[in-house]
PDB file of C-alpha atoms in Angstrom:
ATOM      1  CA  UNK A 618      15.392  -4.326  -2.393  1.00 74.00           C
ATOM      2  CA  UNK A 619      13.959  -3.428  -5.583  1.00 82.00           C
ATOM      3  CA  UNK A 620      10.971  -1.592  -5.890  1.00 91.00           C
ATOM      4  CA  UNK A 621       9.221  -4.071  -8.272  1.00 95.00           C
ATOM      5  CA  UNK A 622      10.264  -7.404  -8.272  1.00 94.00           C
ATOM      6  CA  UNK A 623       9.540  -9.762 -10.933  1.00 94.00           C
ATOM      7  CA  UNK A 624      10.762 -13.287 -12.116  1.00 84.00           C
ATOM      8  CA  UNK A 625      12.355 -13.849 -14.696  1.00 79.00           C
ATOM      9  CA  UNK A 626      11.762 -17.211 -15.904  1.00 83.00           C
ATOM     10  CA  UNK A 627      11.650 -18.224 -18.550  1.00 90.00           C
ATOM     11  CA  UNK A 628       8.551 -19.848 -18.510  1.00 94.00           C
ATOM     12  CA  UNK A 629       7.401 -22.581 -20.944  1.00 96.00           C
ATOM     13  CA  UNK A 630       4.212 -23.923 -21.834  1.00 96.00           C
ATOM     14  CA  UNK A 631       2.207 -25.839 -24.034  1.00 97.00           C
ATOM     15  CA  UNK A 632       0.342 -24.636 -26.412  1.00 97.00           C
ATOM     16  CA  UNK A 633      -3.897 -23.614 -24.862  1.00 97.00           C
ATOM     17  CA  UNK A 634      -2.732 -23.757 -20.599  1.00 97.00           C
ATOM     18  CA  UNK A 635      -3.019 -21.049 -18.650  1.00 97.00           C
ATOM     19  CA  UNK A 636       0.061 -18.692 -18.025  1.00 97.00           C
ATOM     20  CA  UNK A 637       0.011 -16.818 -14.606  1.00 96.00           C
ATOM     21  CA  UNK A 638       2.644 -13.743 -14.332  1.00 97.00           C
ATOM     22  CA  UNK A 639       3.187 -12.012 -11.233  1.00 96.00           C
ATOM     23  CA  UNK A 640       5.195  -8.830 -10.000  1.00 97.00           C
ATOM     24  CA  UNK A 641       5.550  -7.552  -6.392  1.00 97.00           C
ATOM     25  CA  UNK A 642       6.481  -4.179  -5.346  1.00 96.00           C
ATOM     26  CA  UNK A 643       7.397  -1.890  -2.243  1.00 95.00           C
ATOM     27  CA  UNK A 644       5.947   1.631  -3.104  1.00 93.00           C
ATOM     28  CA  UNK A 645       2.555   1.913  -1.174  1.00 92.00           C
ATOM     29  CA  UNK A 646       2.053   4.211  -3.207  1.00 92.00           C
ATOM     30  CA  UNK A 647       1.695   3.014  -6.566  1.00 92.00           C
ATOM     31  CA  UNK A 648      -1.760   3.081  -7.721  1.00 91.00           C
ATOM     32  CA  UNK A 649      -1.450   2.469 -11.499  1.00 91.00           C
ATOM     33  CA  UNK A 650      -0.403  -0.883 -12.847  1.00 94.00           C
ATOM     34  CA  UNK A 651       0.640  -2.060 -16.019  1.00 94.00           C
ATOM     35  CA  UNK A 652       1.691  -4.784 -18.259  1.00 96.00           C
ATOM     36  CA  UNK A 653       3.433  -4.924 -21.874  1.00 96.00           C
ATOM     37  CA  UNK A 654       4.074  -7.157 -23.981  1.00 97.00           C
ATOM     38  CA  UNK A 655       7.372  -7.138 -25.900  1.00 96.00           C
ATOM     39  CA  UNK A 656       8.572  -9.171 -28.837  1.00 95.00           C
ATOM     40  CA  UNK A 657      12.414 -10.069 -29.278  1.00 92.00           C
ATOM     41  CA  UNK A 658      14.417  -6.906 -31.180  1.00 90.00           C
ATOM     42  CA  UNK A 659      10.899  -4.819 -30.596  1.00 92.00           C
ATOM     43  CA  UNK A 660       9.799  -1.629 -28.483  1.00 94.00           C
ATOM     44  CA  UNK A 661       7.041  -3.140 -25.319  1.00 95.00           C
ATOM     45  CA  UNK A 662       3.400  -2.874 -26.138  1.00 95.00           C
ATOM     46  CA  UNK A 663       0.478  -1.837 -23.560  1.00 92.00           C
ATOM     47  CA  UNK A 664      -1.754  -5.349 -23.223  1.00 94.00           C
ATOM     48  CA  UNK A 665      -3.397  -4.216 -19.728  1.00 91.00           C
ATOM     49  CA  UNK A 666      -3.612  -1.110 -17.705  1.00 89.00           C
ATOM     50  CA  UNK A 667      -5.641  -1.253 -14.436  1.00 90.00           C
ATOM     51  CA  UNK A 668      -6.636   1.629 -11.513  1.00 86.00           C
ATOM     52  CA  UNK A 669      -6.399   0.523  -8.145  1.00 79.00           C
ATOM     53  CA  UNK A 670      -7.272  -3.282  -6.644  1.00 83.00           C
ATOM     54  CA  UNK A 671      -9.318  -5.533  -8.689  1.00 87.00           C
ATOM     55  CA  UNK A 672      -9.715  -7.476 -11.879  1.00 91.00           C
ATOM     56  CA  UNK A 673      -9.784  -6.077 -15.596  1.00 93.00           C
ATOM     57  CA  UNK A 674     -10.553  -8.753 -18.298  1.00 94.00           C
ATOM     58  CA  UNK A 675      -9.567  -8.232 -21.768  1.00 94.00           C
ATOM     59  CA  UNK A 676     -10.510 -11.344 -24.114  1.00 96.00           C
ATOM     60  CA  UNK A 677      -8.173 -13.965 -22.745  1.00 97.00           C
ATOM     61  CA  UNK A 678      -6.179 -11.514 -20.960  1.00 97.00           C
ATOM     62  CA  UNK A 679      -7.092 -10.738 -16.865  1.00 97.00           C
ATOM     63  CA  UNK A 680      -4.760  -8.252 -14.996  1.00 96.00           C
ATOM     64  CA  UNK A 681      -5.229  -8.878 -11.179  1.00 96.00           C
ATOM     65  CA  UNK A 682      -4.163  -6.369  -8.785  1.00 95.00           C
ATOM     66  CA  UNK A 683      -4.008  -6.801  -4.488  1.00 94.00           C
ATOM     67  CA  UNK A 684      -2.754  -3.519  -2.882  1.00 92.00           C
ATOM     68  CA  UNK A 685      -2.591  -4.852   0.651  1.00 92.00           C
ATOM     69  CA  UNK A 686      -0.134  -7.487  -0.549  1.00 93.00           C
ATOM     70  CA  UNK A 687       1.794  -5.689  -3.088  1.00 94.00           C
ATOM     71  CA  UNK A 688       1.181  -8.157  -5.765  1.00 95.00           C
ATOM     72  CA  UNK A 689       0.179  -8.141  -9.578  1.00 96.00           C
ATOM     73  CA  UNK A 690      -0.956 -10.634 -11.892  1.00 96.00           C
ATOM     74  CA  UNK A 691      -1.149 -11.230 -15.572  1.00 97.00           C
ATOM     75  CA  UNK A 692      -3.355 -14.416 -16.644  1.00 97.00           C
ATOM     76  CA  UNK A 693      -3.329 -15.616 -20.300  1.00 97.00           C
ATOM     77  CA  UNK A 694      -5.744 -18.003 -20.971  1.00 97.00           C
ATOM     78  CA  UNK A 695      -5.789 -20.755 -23.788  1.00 97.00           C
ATOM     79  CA  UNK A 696      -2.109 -19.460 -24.718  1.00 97.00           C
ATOM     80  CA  UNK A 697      -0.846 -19.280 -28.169  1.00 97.00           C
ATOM     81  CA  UNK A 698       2.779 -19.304 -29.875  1.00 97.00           C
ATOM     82  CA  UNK A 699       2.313 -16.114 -30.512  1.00 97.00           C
ATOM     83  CA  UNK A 700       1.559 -15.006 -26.669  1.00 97.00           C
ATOM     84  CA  UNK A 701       5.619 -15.656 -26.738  1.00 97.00           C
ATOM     85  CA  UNK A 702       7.246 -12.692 -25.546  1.00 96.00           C
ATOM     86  CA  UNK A 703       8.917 -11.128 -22.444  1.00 96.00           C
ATOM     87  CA  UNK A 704       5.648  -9.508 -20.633  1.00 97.00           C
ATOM     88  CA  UNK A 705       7.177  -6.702 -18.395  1.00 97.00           C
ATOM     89  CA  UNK A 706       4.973  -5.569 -15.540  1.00 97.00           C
ATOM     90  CA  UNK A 707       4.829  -1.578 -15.117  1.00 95.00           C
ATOM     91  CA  UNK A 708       3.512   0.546 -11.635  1.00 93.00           C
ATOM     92  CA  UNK A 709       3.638   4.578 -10.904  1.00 90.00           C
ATOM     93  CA  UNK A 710       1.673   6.312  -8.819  1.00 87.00           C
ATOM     94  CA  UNK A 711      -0.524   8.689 -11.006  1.00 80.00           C
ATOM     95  CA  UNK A 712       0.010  12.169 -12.683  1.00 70.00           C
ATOM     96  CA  UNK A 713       2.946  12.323 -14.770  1.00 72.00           C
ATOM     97  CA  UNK A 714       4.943  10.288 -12.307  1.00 78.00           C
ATOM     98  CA  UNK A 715       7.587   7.662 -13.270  1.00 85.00           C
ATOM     99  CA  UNK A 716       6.869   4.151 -14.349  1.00 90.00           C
ATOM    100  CA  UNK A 717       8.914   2.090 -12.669  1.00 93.00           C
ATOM    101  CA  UNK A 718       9.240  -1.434 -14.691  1.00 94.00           C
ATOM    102  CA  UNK A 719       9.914  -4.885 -13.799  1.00 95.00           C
ATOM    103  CA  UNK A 720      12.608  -7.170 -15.147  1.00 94.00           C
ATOM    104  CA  UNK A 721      10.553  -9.045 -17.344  1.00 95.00           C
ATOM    105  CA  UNK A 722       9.358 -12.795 -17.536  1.00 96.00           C
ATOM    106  CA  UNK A 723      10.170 -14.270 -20.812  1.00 95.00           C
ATOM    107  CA  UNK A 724       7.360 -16.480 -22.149  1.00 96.00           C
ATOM    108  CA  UNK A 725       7.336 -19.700 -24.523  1.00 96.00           C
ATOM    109  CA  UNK A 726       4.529 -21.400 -25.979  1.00 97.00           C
ATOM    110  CA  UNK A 727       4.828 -24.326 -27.434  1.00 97.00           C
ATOM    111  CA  UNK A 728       2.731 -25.988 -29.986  1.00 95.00           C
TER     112      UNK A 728
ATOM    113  CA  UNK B 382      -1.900   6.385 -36.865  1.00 63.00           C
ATOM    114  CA  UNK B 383       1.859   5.960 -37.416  1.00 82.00           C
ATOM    115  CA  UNK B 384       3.645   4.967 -34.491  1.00 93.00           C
ATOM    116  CA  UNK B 385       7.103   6.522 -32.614  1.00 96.00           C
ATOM    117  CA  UNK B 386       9.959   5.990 -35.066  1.00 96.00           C
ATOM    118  CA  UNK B 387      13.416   6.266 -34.361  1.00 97.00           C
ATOM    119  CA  UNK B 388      16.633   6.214 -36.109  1.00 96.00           C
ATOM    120  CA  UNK B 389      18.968   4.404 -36.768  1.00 97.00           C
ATOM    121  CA  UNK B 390      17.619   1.003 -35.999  1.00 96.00           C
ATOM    122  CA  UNK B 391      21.504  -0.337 -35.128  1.00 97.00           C
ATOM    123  CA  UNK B 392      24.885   1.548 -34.129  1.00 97.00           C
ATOM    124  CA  UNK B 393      27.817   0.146 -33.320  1.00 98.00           C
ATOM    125  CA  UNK B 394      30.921   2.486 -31.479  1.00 97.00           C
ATOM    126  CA  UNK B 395      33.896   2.383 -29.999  1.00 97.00           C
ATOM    127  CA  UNK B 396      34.215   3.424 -26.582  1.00 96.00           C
ATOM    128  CA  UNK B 397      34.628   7.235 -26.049  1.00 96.00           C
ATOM    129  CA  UNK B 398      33.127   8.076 -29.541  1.00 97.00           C
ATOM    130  CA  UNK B 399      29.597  10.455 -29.863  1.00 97.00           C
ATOM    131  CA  UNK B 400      26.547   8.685 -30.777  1.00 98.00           C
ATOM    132  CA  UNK B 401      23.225  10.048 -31.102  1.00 98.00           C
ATOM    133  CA  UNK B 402      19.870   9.097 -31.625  1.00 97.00           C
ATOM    134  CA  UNK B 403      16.400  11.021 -32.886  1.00 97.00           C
ATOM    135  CA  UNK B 404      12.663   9.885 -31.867  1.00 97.00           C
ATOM    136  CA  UNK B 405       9.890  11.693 -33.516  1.00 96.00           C
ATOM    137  CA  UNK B 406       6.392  10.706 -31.173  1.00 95.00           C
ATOM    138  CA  UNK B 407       3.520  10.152 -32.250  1.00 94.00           C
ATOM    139  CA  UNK B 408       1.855  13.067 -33.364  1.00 93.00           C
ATOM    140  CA  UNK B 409      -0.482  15.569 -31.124  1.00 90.00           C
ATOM    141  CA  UNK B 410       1.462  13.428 -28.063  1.00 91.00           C
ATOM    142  CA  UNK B 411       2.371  15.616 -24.854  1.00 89.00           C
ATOM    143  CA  UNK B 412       4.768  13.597 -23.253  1.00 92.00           C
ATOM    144  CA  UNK B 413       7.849  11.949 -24.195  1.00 94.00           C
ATOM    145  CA  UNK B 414      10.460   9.692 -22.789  1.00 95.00           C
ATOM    146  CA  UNK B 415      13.976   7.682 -22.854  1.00 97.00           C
ATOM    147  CA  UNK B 416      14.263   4.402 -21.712  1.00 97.00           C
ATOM    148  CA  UNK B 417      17.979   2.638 -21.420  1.00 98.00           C
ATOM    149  CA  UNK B 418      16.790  -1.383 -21.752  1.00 97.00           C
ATOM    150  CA  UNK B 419      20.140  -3.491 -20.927  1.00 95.00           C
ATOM    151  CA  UNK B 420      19.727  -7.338 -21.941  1.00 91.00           C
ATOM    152  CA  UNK B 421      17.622  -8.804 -19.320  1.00 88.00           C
ATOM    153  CA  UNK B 422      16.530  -6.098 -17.659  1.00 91.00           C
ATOM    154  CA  UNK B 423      13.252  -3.720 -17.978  1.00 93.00           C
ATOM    155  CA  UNK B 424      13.333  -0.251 -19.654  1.00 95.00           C
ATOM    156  CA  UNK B 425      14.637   2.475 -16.982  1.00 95.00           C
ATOM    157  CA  UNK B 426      13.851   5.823 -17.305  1.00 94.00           C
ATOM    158  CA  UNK B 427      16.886   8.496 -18.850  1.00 97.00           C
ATOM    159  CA  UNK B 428      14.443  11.504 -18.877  1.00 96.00           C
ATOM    160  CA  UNK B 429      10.686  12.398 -19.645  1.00 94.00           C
ATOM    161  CA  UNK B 430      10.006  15.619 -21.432  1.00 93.00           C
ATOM    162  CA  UNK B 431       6.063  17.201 -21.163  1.00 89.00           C
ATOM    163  CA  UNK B 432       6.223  19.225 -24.300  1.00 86.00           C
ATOM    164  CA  UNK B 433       9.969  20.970 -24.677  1.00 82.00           C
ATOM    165  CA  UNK B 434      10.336  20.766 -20.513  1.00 90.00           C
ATOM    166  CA  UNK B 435      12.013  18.747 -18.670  1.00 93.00           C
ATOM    167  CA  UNK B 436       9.684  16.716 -16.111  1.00 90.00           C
ATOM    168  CA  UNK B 437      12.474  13.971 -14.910  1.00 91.00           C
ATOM    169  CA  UNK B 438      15.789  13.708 -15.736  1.00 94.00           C
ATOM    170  CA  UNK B 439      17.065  12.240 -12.687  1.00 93.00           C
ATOM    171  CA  UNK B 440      18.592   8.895 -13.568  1.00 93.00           C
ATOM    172  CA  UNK B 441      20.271  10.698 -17.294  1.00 96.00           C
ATOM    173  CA  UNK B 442      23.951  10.461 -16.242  1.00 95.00           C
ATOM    174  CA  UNK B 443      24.552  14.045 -17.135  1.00 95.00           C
ATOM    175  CA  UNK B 444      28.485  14.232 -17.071  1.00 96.00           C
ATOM    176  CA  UNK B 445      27.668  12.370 -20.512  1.00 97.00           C
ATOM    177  CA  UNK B 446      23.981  11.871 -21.705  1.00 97.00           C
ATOM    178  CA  UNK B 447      22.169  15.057 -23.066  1.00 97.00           C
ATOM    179  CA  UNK B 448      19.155  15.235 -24.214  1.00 97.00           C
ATOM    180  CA  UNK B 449      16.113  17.941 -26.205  1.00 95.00           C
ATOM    181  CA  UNK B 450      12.690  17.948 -27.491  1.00 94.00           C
ATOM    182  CA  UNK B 451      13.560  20.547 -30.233  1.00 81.00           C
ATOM    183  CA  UNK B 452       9.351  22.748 -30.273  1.00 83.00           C
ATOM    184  CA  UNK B 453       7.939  20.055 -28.292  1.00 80.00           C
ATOM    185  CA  UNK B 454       7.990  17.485 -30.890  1.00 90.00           C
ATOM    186  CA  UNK B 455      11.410  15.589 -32.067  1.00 94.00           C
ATOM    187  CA  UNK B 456      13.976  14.365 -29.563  1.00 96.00           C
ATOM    188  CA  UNK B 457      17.483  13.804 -29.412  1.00 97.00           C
ATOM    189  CA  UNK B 458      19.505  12.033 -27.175  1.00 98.00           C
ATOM    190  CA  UNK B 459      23.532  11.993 -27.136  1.00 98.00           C
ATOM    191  CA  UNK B 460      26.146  10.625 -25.591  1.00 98.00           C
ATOM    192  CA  UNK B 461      29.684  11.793 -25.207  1.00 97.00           C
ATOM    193  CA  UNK B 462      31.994  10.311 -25.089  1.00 96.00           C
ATOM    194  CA  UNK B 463      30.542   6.495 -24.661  1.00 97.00           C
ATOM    195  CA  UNK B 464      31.597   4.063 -22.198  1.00 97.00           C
ATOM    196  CA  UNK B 465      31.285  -0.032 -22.988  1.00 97.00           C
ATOM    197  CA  UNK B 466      28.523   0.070 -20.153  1.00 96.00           C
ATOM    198  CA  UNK B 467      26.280   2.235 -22.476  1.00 97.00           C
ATOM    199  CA  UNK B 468      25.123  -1.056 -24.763  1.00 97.00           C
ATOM    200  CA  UNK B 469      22.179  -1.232 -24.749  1.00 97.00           C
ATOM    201  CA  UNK B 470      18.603  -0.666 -26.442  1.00 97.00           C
ATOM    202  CA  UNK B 471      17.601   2.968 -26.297  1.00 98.00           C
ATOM    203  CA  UNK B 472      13.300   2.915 -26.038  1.00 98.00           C
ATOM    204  CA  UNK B 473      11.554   6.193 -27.202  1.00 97.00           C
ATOM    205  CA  UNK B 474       7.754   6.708 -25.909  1.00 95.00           C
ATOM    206  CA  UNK B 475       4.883   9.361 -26.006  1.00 94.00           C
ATOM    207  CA  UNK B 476       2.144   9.260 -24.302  1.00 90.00           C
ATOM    208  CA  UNK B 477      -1.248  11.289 -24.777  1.00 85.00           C
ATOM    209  CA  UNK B 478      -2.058  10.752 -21.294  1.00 73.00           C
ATOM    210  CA  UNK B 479      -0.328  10.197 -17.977  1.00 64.00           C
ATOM    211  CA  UNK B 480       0.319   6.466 -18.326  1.00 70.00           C
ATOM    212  CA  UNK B 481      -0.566   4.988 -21.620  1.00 82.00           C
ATOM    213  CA  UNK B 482       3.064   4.906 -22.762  1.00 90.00           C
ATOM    214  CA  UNK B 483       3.678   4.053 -26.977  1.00 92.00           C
ATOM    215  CA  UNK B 484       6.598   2.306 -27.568  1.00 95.00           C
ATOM    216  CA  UNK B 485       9.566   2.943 -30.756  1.00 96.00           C
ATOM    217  CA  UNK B 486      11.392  -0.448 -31.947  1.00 95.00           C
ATOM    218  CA  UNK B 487      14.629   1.141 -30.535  1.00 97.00           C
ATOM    219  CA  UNK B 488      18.084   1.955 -30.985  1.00 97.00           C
ATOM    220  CA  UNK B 489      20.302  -1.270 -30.448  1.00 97.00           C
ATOM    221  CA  UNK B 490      23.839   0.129 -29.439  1.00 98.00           C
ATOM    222  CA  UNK B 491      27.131  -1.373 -29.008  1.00 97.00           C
ATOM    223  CA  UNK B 492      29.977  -0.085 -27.780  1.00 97.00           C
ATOM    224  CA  UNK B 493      33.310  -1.552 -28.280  1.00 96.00           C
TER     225      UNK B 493
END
């Protein structure tokens, strides 16, 4: 099993829905989470970075974290062509420890 | 602030050849890193350098992947001789902090 599972779509939508993106993982002990954006032929970029269980909002980005089940989100609200892009969801647990990255879900927006 | 560059942007090798590849972090950054991204799969970790030390190197295949932070600041990474399983993109980061990783555009290579 891997330690952070995510699937891989890809996922296509029109143009203003709602995009959910979800990882699980194994390690109890990951505490940080993580999600990046990244653009075909480009290096990922840090959208959300979150502490613990809860909800972080970031215009019409929400990262969504449950410890007890393991499980990550990514919303997008009112999505745009240009929210296309492979969002990869990242975990460590703290200090200078490895991130340990998902596969990737590959996102299309369609106008 | 001028982000991680690396060089060259493209290389393309035939198996058993030397390649290498240079990342220069963002400046005043601690921590640096390479990432091995295979098509359809997410960045895994080579080896993470905290100035000019080595913090994890533990999934670098070391019978052929080197790597150095030459005075904490550019890196190198080699590999010799290549294998066709080495294609790949090859990520830099640095990170100020513990987690907030920044991203280069890569090294696509190909190995023949």
């Amino acid at each position: 099993q891997k330690e952070v599972e995510q699937d891989p779509g890809p996922l296509s939508v029109p143009e203003g829905a709602i995009v959910s993106l979800n990882c699980t993982y194994s390690n109890s002990a990951f505490q940080y989470f993580m999600w990046y954006r990244q653009y075909s032929r480009k290096g990922p970029e840090l959208l959300m970075y979150t502490y613990s269980s809860g909800n972080k909002e970031d215009g019409r980005f929400t990262a969504q974290v449950d410890k007890s089940s393991k499980y990550i989100s990514l919303f997008i609200r009112d999505s745009q062509p240009s929210d296309s892009a492979t969002y990869l969801c990242a975990m460590n647990s703290g200090g200078y420890q490895k991130v340990t990255f998902g596969t990737g879900t590959k996102l299309q927006v369609i106008p | 602030e001028a982000g991680v560059a690396q060089s060259p942007r493209y290389k393309i090798i035939e198996k058993r050849q030397s390649v290498a590849f240079w990342c220069n972090p963002i400046s005043g950054h601690a921590t640096l890193y390479w990432y091995q991204q295979i098509l359809g799969q997410g960045p895994k970790l080579l080896i993470q350098f905290q100035n000019n030390g080595v913090v994890d190197d533990s999934q670098l295949p070391k019978d052929r992947f080197s790597a150095e932070r030459l005075k904490g600041v550019d890196s190198t990474l080699k590999i010799q001789p290549a294998k066709l399983e080495d294609s790949a993109v090859y990520l830099c980061a640095s990170s100020p902090t513990d987690n907030e990783q920044f991203f280069g555009p890569g090294t696509r290579l190909t190995v023949l």
